[in-house]
Amino acid sequence: MAATTKRNTLIAIIGAFVLLACAPQGEESVPRTSLTLDEVTVGELQEMMQAGDLSSVQLVDYYIDRIAQLDPQLNSILEINPTFTRSHGPSMRNVSAARFDRRSTAYRYC
Amino acid sequence: MKDNIDTADNMHTTAGSLALLDAPTPAEDAFLVRRLRAAGAIILGKTNLSEWANFRSTSSSSGWSGRGGQTHDPCLLDRSPCGSSSSSGSGVAVAANLTVLAVGTETDGSVVCPAAFNGIVGIKPSLGLVSRSGIIPIAFSGQNSATQL
């Protein structure tokens, strides 16, 4: 039992490294707005906007870029408001139209 | 915004069902959408859900809809975003930082369960505190709008 668990853990660790190595690198994976808004709250966003450090257009672009990057594997979004997708091309009007291979296991989206 | 909540703009409101894809746009925003827009919120999009908010079956797949397919747990893609609930897309979108806030609906665990599974906070207000007008119902007795963040 213990040996099996250990082996499974090792396989999981190796798997995680392989996935990290396969993570997309370079320009394509960097959101266009180059903002970092992890764990940001509504209050902080409001402060940034009031201080002139962030516009609503930048914010929407940031999230649309993240959706384009990640959601093909998550399937959490049915539709982006088309009002905001003109600059992102017709393919973004219905995200679910573009599907990646979702069978792989990954740990890097949350 | 979970896809069972009316938006009177150029987005669909389908509860995840292909049957409503060609339905007329709702005449007005749901109450909570109106309030959010009035407060300056931007409605970025509609989220995937258990089709018809889990009305298809008592053992239907959480986060699956005919229109959107299966929602995946962002921490572990081959796992369920929640064991028994329907606001999975809203929970996953917040967990993966695809938006800062998401609105789901809950009759029995549909917000708090995906919130728990995805490591985020889900708030279920007391029944009736937020008007349910403009939400596609599964039961007139209980569905509640709630926020995930």
Coordinates of C-alpha atoms in Angstrom, one line a residue:
Chain A
M1 CA 0.0 0.0 0.0
A2 CA 2.6 2.5 1.1
A3 CA 4.9 1.7 -1.8
T4 CA 2.0 2.2 -4.3
T5 CA 1.0 5.5 -2.7
K6 CA 4.6 6.7 -2.9
R7 CA 4.9 5.6 -6.5
N8 CA 1.6 7.4 -7.4
T9 CA 2.8 10.5 -5.6
L10 CA 6.0 10.4 -7.6
I11 CA 4.1 9.9 -10.9
A12 CA 1.9 12.9 -10.0
I13 CA 5.0 15.1 -9.3
I14 CA 6.6 14.1 -12.5
G15 CA 3.3 14.7 -14.3
A16 CA 3.1 18.2 -12.8
F17 CA 6.7 19.0 -14.0
V18 CA 5.9 17.8 -17.5
L19 CA 2.8 20.0 -17.6
L20 CA 4.7 23.0 -16.3
A21 CA 7.3 22.4 -19.0
C22 CA 4.5 22.3 -21.6
A23 CA 3.0 25.5 -20.4
P24 CA 2.8 28.1 -23.2
Q25 CA 5.7 30.5 -23.0
G26 CA 6.5 33.8 -24.6
E27 CA 4.4 36.6 -26.0
E28 CA 1.1 34.7 -26.6
S29 CA 0.7 33.8 -22.9
V30 CA 1.1 37.4 -21.7
P31 CA -2.1 39.4 -21.4
R32 CA -2.0 42.3 -23.7
T33 CA -2.7 44.9 -21.0
S34 CA 0.3 43.5 -18.9
L35 CA -1.8 44.1 -15.8
T36 CA -1.6 41.7 -12.9
L37 CA -4.9 41.5 -11.0
D38 CA -4.7 38.3 -9.1
E39 CA -6.8 38.2 -5.9
V40 CA -7.9 41.8 -6.5
T41 CA -11.1 43.1 -4.8
V42 CA -13.8 45.4 -6.2
G43 CA -12.7 48.0 -3.6
E44 CA -9.1 47.9 -4.9
L45 CA -10.3 48.1 -8.5
Q46 CA -12.4 51.2 -7.6
E47 CA -9.4 52.8 -5.8
M48 CA -7.2 52.1 -8.9
M49 CA -9.8 53.7 -11.2
Q50 CA -10.2 56.7 -9.0
A51 CA -6.5 57.2 -8.9
G52 CA -6.4 57.0 -12.7
D53 CA -4.2 53.9 -12.7
L54 CA -6.8 51.7 -14.4
S55 CA -9.6 52.2 -16.9
S56 CA -12.7 50.1 -17.4
V57 CA -11.5 49.3 -20.9
Q58 CA -8.2 48.0 -19.6
L59 CA -10.0 45.9 -17.1
V60 CA -12.4 44.4 -19.6
D61 CA -9.5 43.7 -22.0
Y62 CA -7.6 42.0 -19.2
Y63 CA -10.4 39.6 -18.4
I64 CA -11.2 38.9 -22.0
D65 CA -7.6 38.0 -22.6
R66 CA -7.6 35.7 -19.6
I67 CA -10.9 34.1 -20.9
A68 CA -9.4 33.6 -24.3
Q69 CA -6.3 32.0 -22.8
L70 CA -7.8 29.8 -20.2
D71 CA -11.5 29.1 -20.8
P72 CA -11.1 26.8 -23.8
Q73 CA -9.9 24.3 -21.2
L74 CA -12.4 25.3 -18.5
N75 CA -15.7 25.8 -20.4
S76 CA -16.9 28.2 -17.7
I77 CA -18.0 30.9 -20.1
L78 CA -20.9 30.5 -22.5
E79 CA -20.6 33.9 -24.1
I80 CA -18.7 37.1 -23.8
N81 CA -20.8 40.3 -24.1
P82 CA -20.4 41.1 -27.8
T83 CA -20.2 44.8 -27.0
F84 CA -16.7 44.2 -25.8
T85 CA -15.4 41.7 -28.3
R86 CA -15.2 43.8 -31.5
S87 CA -11.4 44.3 -31.1
H88 CA -11.0 40.6 -30.3
G89 CA -12.4 39.1 -33.5
P90 CA -15.5 37.2 -34.2
S91 CA -14.2 33.9 -32.8
M92 CA -14.6 35.3 -29.3
R93 CA -18.3 35.9 -29.7
N94 CA -18.9 32.3 -28.7
V95 CA -16.1 30.9 -26.7
S96 CA -17.5 27.5 -26.6
A97 CA -17.0 27.2 -30.4
A98 CA -13.2 26.8 -29.8
R99 CA -12.4 23.7 -27.9
F100 CA -9.0 22.4 -26.9
D101 CA -8.2 18.8 -25.8
R102 CA -9.6 19.0 -22.3
R103 CA -8.8 15.5 -21.2
S104 CA -5.3 16.4 -19.8
T105 CA -5.0 17.1 -16.1
A106 CA -3.4 20.4 -15.1
Y107 CA -3.0 22.4 -11.9
R108 CA -2.2 25.9 -13.0
Y109 CA -5.5 27.7 -13.6
C110 CA -6.7 28.5 -10.2
Chain B
M1 CA -23.7 36.3 -14.9
K2 CA -25.1 32.8 -14.8
D3 CA -26.9 32.1 -18.0
N4 CA -30.4 31.7 -16.3
I5 CA -30.4 35.4 -15.5
D6 CA -32.1 37.7 -18.0
T7 CA -29.9 40.3 -19.8
A8 CA -31.8 42.6 -22.2
D9 CA -28.7 43.5 -24.2
N10 CA -27.2 41.5 -27.1
M11 CA -26.4 38.4 -25.1
H12 CA -28.4 35.2 -25.0
T13 CA -30.2 34.0 -21.9
T14 CA -30.6 30.2 -22.3
A15 CA -30.1 28.4 -19.0
G16 CA -27.5 26.5 -21.0
S17 CA -30.2 25.0 -23.2
L18 CA -30.0 24.9 -27.0
A19 CA -33.8 25.1 -27.0
L20 CA -33.6 28.8 -26.0
L21 CA -30.7 29.8 -28.3
D22 CA -33.1 31.4 -30.8
A23 CA -35.5 32.7 -28.2
P24 CA -36.3 36.4 -28.2
T25 CA -34.1 38.6 -26.0
P26 CA -35.7 39.2 -22.6
A27 CA -37.7 42.5 -22.6
E28 CA -35.7 43.8 -19.6
D29 CA -32.8 43.0 -17.4
A30 CA -33.4 40.9 -14.4
F31 CA -33.8 43.0 -11.2
L32 CA -30.3 42.2 -9.9
V33 CA -28.7 43.0 -13.3
R34 CA -30.5 46.3 -13.4
R35 CA -29.2 47.1 -9.9
L36 CA -25.6 46.0 -10.8
R37 CA -25.6 48.1 -14.0
A38 CA -26.9 51.1 -12.1
A39 CA -24.1 50.7 -9.6
G40 CA -21.6 50.8 -12.5
A41 CA -21.0 47.1 -13.0
I42 CA -19.9 45.8 -16.4
I43 CA -21.7 42.5 -17.4
L44 CA -18.7 40.8 -19.0
G45 CA -20.6 37.6 -20.1
K46 CA -22.7 34.6 -19.3
T47 CA -21.4 31.6 -17.4
N48 CA -22.0 27.9 -18.0
L49 CA -24.2 26.0 -15.6
S50 CA -26.0 22.7 -15.0
E51 CA -28.6 23.0 -17.8
W52 CA -31.8 24.5 -16.5
A53 CA -30.1 24.9 -13.1
N54 CA -30.0 21.1 -12.5
F55 CA -33.6 20.5 -13.4
R56 CA -32.8 17.8 -16.0
S57 CA -32.3 15.0 -13.5
T58 CA -31.6 14.3 -9.8
S59 CA -28.4 12.8 -11.0
S60 CA -27.4 15.1 -13.8
S61 CA -23.7 16.1 -14.3
S62 CA -22.8 19.3 -12.4
G63 CA -21.8 22.1 -14.7
W64 CA -22.9 20.4 -17.9
S65 CA -25.1 22.1 -20.4
G66 CA -26.0 21.2 -24.0
R67 CA -24.9 24.6 -25.1
G68 CA -21.6 24.8 -23.2
G69 CA -20.5 21.3 -22.5
Q70 CA -18.9 20.2 -19.3
T71 CA -17.4 22.9 -17.0
H72 CA -14.1 21.8 -15.6
D73 CA -12.6 22.4 -12.1
P74 CA -9.7 24.9 -12.8
C75 CA -7.5 23.2 -10.1
L76 CA -7.9 19.8 -11.6
L77 CA -9.4 19.7 -15.0
D78 CA -10.7 16.2 -15.0
R79 CA -12.6 16.7 -11.7
S80 CA -16.1 18.0 -11.1
P81 CA -16.4 21.7 -10.3
C82 CA -18.9 20.6 -7.6
G83 CA -20.7 17.5 -6.6
S84 CA -24.3 18.6 -6.7
S85 CA -24.8 22.1 -8.0
S86 CA -25.5 24.3 -11.0
S87 CA -23.5 27.6 -10.7
S88 CA -20.3 25.9 -11.6
G89 CA -19.3 28.3 -14.4
S90 CA -19.6 31.3 -12.1
G91 CA -17.5 29.6 -9.5
V92 CA -14.8 28.4 -12.0
A93 CA -14.7 31.9 -13.6
V94 CA -13.9 33.5 -10.3
A95 CA -11.4 30.9 -9.2
A96 CA -9.5 31.1 -12.5
N97 CA -9.6 34.9 -12.3
L98 CA -11.6 35.4 -15.5
T99 CA -13.7 38.0 -13.6
V100 CA -13.7 39.7 -10.2
L101 CA -17.3 38.8 -9.3
A102 CA -19.8 36.4 -10.6
V103 CA -23.5 35.9 -9.9
G104 CA -25.0 32.5 -9.6
T105 CA -28.4 31.2 -8.3
E106 CA -29.0 28.6 -5.6
T107 CA -31.9 26.5 -4.6
D108 CA -29.9 23.9 -2.7
G109 CA -26.1 24.3 -2.7
S110 CA -25.8 25.6 -6.2
V111 CA -23.6 28.6 -5.2
V112 CA -22.0 27.5 -1.9
C113 CA -20.9 24.1 -3.3
P114 CA -19.0 25.4 -6.3
A115 CA -17.6 28.2 -4.2
A116 CA -16.3 25.6 -1.7
F117 CA -14.9 23.3 -4.4
N118 CA -13.2 26.1 -6.2
G119 CA -11.7 27.8 -3.1
I120 CA -13.6 31.0 -3.3
V121 CA -16.3 32.8 -1.3
G122 CA -20.0 32.3 -2.0
I123 CA -22.6 34.4 -0.5
K124 CA -26.2 33.2 -0.3
P125 CA -28.5 36.0 0.8
S126 CA -31.7 35.2 2.7
L127 CA -34.5 34.1 0.5
G128 CA -36.4 37.1 -0.9
L129 CA -33.7 39.6 0.0
V130 CA -32.8 40.0 -3.6
S131 CA -35.7 39.9 -6.1
R132 CA -35.8 36.8 -8.3
S133 CA -37.6 38.6 -11.1
G134 CA -35.9 37.8 -14.4
I135 CA -34.4 34.5 -13.3
I136 CA -35.4 31.3 -15.1
P137 CA -36.9 29.3 -12.2
I138 CA -36.5 25.7 -11.4
A139 CA -39.0 26.0 -8.5
F140 CA -41.2 28.9 -7.4
S141 CA -40.4 28.0 -3.8
G142 CA -36.8 28.6 -3.4
Q143 CA -34.3 29.7 -6.0
N144 CA -32.1 32.5 -4.8
S145 CA -29.6 34.7 -6.5
A146 CA -26.2 34.9 -4.9
T147 CA -22.8 36.3 -5.5
Q148 CA -19.5 34.5 -5.8
L149 CA -16.2 36.2 -5.2

